[in-house]
Short mmCIF file of C-alpha atoms and ligand atoms in Angstrom, two decimals:
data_model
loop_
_atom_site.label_atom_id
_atom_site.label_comp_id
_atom_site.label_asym_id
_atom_site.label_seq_id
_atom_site.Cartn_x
_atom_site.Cartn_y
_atom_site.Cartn_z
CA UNK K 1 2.36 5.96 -17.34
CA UNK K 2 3.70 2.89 -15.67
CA UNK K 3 2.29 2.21 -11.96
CA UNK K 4 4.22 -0.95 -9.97
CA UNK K 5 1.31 -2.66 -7.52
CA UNK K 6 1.81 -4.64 -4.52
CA UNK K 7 -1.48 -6.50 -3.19
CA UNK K 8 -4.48 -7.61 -5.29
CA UNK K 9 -6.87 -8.22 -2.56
CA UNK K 10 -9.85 -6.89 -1.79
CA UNK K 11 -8.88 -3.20 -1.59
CA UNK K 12 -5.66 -3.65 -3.92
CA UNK K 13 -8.18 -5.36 -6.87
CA UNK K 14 -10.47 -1.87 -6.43
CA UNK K 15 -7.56 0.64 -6.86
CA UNK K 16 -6.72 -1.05 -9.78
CA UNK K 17 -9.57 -1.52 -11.42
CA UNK K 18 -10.01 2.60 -10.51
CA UNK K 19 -6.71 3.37 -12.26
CA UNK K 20 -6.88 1.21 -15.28
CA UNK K 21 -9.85 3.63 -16.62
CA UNK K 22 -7.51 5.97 -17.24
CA UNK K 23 -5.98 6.56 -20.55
CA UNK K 24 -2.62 7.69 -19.26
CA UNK K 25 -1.57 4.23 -17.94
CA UNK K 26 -0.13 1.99 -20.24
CA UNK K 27 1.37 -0.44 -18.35
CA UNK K 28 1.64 -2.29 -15.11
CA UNK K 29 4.03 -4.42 -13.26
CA UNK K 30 1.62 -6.65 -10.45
CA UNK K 31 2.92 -8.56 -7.53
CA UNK K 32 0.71 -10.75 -5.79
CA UNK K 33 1.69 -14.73 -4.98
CA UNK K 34 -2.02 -15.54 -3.38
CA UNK K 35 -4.79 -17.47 -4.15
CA UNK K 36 -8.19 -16.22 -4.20
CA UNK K 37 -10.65 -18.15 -1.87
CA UNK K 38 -14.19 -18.27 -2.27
CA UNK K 39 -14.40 -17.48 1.08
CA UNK K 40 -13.79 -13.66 0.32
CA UNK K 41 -16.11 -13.44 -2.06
CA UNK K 42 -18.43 -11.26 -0.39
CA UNK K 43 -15.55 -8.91 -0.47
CA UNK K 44 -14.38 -9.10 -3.39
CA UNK K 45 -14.73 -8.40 -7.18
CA UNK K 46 -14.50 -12.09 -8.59
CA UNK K 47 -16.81 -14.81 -8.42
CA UNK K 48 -16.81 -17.57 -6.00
CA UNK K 49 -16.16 -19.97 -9.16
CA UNK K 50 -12.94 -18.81 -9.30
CA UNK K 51 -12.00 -20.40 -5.94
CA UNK K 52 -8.27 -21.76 -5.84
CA UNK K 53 -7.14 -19.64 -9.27
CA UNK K 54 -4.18 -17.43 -8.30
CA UNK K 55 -5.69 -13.57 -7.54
CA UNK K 56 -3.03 -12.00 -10.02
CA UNK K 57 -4.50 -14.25 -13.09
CA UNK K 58 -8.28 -13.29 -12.14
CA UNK K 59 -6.95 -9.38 -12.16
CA UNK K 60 -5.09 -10.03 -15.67
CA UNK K 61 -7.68 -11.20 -17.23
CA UNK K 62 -10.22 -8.68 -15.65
CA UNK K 63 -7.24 -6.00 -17.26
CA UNK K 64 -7.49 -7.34 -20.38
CA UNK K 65 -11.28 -7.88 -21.05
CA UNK K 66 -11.53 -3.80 -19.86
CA UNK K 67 -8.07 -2.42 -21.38
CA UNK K 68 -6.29 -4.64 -23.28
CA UNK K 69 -3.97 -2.12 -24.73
CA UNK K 70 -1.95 -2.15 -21.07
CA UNK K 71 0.95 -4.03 -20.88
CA UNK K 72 1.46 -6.07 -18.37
CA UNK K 73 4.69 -7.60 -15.68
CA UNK K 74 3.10 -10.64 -14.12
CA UNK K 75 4.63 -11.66 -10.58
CA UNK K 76 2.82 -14.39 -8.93
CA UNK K 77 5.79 -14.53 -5.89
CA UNK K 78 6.20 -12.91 -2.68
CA UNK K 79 7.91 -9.20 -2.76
CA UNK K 80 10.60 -10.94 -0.11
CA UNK K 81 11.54 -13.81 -2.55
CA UNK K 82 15.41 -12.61 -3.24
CA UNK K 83 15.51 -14.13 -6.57
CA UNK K 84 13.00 -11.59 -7.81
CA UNK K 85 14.53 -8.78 -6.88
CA UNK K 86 17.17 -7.75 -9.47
CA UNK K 87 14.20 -7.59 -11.96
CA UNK K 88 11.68 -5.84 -9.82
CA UNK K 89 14.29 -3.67 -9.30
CA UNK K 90 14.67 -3.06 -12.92
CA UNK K 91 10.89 -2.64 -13.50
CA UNK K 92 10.84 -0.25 -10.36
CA UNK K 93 13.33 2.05 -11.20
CA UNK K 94 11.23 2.49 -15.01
CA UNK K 95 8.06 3.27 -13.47
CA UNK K 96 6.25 6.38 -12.41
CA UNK K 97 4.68 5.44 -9.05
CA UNK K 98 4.23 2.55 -7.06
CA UNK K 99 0.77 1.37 -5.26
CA UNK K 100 0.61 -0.96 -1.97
CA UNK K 101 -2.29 -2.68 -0.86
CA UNK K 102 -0.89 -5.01 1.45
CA UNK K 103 -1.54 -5.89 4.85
CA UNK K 104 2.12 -7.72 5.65
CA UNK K 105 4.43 -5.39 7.67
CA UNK K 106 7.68 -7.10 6.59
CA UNK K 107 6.03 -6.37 3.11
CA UNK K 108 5.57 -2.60 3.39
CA UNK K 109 8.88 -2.76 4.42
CA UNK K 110 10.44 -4.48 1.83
CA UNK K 111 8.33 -2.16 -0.64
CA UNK K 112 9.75 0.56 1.01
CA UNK K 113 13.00 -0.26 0.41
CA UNK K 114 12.52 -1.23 -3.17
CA UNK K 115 10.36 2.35 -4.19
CA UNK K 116 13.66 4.22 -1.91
CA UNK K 117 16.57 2.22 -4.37
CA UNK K 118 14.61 3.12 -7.17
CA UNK K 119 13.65 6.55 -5.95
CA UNK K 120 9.95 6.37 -7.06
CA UNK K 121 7.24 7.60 -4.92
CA UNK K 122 4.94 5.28 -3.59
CA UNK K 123 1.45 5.21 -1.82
CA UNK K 124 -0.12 2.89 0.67
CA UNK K 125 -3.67 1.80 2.12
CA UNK K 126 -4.73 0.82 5.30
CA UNK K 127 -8.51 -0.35 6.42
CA UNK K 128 -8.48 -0.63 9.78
CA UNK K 129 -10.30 -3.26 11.82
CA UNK K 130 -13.84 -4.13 11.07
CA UNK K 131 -13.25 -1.24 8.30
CA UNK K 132 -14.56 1.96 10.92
CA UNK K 133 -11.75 4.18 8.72
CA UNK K 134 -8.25 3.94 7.05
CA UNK K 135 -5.37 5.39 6.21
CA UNK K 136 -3.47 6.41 3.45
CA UNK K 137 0.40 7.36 3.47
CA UNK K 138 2.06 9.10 0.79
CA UNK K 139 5.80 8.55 0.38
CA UNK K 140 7.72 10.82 -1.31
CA UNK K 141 11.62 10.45 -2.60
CA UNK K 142 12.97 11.95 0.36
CA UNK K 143 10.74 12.21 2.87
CA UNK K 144 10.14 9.74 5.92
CA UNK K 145 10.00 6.03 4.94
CA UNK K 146 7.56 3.45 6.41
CA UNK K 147 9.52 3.11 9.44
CA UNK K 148 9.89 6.39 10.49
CA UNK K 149 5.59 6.99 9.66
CA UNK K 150 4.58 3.52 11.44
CA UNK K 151 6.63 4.50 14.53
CA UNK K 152 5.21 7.76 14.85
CA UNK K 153 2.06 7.00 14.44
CA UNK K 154 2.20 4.05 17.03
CA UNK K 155 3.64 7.03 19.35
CA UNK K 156 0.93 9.76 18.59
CA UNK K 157 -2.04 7.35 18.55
CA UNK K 158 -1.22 5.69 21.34
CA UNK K 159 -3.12 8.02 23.50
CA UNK K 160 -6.54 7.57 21.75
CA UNK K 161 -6.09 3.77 22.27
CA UNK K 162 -4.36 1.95 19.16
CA UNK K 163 -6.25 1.41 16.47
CA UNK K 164 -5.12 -2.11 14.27
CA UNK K 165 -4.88 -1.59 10.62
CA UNK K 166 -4.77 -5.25 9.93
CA UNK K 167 -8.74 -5.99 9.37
CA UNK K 168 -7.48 -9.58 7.84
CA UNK K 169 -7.62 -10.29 11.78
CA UNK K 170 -10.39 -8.96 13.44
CA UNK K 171 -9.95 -10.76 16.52
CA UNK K 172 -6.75 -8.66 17.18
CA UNK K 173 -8.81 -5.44 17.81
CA UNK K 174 -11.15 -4.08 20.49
CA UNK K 175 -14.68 -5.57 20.82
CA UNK K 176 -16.10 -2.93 19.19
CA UNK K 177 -14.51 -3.72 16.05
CA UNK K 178 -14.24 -7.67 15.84
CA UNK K 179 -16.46 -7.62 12.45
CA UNK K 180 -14.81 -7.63 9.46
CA UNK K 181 -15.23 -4.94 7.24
CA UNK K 182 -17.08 -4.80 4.60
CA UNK K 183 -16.88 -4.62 0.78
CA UNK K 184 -18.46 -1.03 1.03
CA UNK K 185 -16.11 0.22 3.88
CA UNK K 186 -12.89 -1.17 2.09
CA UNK K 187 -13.79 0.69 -1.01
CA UNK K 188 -14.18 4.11 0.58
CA UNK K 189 -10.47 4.02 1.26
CA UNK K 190 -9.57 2.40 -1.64
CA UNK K 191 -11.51 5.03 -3.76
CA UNK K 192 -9.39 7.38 -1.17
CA UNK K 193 -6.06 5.41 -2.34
CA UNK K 194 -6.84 5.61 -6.11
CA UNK K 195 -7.71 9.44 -5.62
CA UNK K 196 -4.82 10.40 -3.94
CA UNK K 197 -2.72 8.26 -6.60
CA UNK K 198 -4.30 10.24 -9.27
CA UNK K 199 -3.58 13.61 -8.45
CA UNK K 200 0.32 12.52 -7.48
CA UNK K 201 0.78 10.95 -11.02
CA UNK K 202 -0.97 14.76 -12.39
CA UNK K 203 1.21 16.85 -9.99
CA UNK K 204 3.78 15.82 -9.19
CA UNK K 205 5.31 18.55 -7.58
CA UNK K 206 2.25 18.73 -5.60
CA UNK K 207 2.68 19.88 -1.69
CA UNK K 208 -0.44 18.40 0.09
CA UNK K 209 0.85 19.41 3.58
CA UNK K 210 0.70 16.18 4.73
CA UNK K 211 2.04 12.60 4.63
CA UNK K 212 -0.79 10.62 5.92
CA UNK K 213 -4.17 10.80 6.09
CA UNK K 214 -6.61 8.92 8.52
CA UNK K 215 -10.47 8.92 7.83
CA UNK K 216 -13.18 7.90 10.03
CA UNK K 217 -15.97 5.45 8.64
CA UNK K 218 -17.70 4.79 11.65
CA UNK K 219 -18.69 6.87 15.12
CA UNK K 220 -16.71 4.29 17.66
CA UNK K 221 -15.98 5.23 21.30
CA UNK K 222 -12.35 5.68 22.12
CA UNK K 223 -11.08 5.50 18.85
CA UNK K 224 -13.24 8.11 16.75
CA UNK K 225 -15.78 10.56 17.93
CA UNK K 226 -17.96 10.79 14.79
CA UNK K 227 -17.92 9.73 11.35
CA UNK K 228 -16.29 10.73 7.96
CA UNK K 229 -13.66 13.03 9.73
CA UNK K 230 -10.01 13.56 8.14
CA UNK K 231 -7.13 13.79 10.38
CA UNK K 232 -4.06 14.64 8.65
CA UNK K 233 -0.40 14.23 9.87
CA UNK K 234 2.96 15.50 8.34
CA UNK K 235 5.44 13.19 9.15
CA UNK K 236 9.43 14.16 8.51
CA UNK K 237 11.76 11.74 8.38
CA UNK K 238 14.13 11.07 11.60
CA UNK K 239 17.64 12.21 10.35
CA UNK K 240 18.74 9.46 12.71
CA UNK K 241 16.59 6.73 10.96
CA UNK K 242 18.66 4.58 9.44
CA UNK K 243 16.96 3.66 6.28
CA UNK K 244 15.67 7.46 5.39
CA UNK K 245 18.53 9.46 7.79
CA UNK K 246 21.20 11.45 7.01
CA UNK K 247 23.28 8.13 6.83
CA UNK K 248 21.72 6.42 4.55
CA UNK K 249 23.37 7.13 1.60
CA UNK K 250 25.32 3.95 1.64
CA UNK K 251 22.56 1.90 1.47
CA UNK K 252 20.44 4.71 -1.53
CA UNK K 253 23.44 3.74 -3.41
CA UNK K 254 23.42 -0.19 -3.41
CA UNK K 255 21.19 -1.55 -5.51
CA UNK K 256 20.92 -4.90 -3.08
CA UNK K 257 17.75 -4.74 -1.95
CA UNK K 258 18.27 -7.45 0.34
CA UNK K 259 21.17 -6.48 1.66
CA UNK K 260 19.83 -2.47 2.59
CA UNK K 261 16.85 -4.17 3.79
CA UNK K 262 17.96 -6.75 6.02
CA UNK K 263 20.90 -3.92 7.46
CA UNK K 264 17.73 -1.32 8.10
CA UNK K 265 15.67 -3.98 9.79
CA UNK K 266 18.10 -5.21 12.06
CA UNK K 267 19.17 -1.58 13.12
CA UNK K 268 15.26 -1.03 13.58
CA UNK K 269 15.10 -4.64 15.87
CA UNK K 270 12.38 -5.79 13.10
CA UNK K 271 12.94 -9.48 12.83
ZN1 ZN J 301 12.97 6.62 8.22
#
């Protein structure tokens, strides 16, 4: 099987390194134009030697020392960069599944997009500051896209104060939560991601009953009353949304990525 991966960070390195024990992939297409600092180390599978080296090299070669047999699509740019696209494209509409593990918005978005043209299914992780839970979405060909599952979540958890899934800046969230999260709390939910991944790529006609999943690490007042609880929401799409709608079929049809993108963003007033 061929899985298409978004993110090699902290969480995005532990998914893979989950999946690539299994026999059944055989190849991998990896986008991820970063650096790995030393600074992260704590977090983070690879020495702090390997300070400045580009995170997608440190995973190859971690690939090929434990599975060598995978093939591999290196992409060491940003999912956004236009010249890329006809080719991940290509190498999106051949695959099985597609993996994110970023914390960019414009980048979900844009992986969105590129999993919808190529009508793959596609699954994302989210720690959420100071790593007290996360969240896993599972998009299915068909069902709502990012935008439709990010606004209705802002909406729904609104009323048991927001919660910020961006633990890259801990300062952005309530006191209670301005400590980063740790190595341990990151790979709970990416152990969650890889899981979930797994039983999509062996059913997948599966019906889970829901589209996204949020789990609670930590006990933290006004966000989570106790630990290690699922709550589990079944997001439809909006058959007004504009990217997933009942419109849409204009922009399923191109194969311009940036051209469907940059029409569904400016209809959602994303900049
Ligand atoms: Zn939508």
């Amino acid at each position: 099987m061929h899985l298409f991966q978004v993110g090699l960070g902290s969480g995005g390195m532990i998914v893979l390194d989950l999946l690539m024990r299994e026999p059944m992939i055989s190849r991998l297409t990896l986008v991820e134009p970063d650096h790995y600092e030393s600074s992260n180390a704590s977090r983070h599978l690879f020495q702090p030697s390997c300070h400045g080296k580009l995170k997608i090299d440190l995973a190859i070669e971690w690939l090929q020392q434990q599975r060598p047999d995978i093939q591999i699509d290196r992409f060491a740019v940003k999912l956004e960069d236009p010249e890329q696209h006809p080719e991940l494209i290509d190498l999106a509409r051949k695959c099985d599944l597609g993996i994110c593990a970023v914390d960019s918005e414009i980048a979900k978005y844009h992986f969105d997009s590129l999993m919808r043209i190529s009508q793959k299914p596609w699954l994302l992780g989210e720690v959420l500051s100071g790593g007290i839970g996360g969240w896993i979405h599972e998009f299915l060909i068909r069902n709502a896209c990012y935008g439709c599952v990010a606004s209705h979540l802002k909406r729904s958890i609104q009323t048991e104060k927001p919660v910020t899934p961006n633990y890259a800046q801990p300062e952005a969230g309530p006191i209670e939560v301005r400590i980063p999260a740790t190595k341990t709390s990151i790979s709970v939910i990416a152990s969650l991601h890889a899981q979930l991944i797994l039983q999509r790529l062996r059913q997948p006609e599966m019906n889970r009953g829901f589209t996204s999943m949020l789990f609670s690490l930590e006990a933290v007042p006004d966000i989570f009353n106790e630990p290690f609880r699922t709550f589990r929401f079944s997001i439809q799409r909006d058959p007004q949304c504009l990217i997933c709608g009942d419109s849409n079929s204009d922009v399923l049809a191109g194969s311009d990525l940036d051209a469907a993108l940059d029409e569904a963003l400016q209809r959602l007033g994303h900049d």
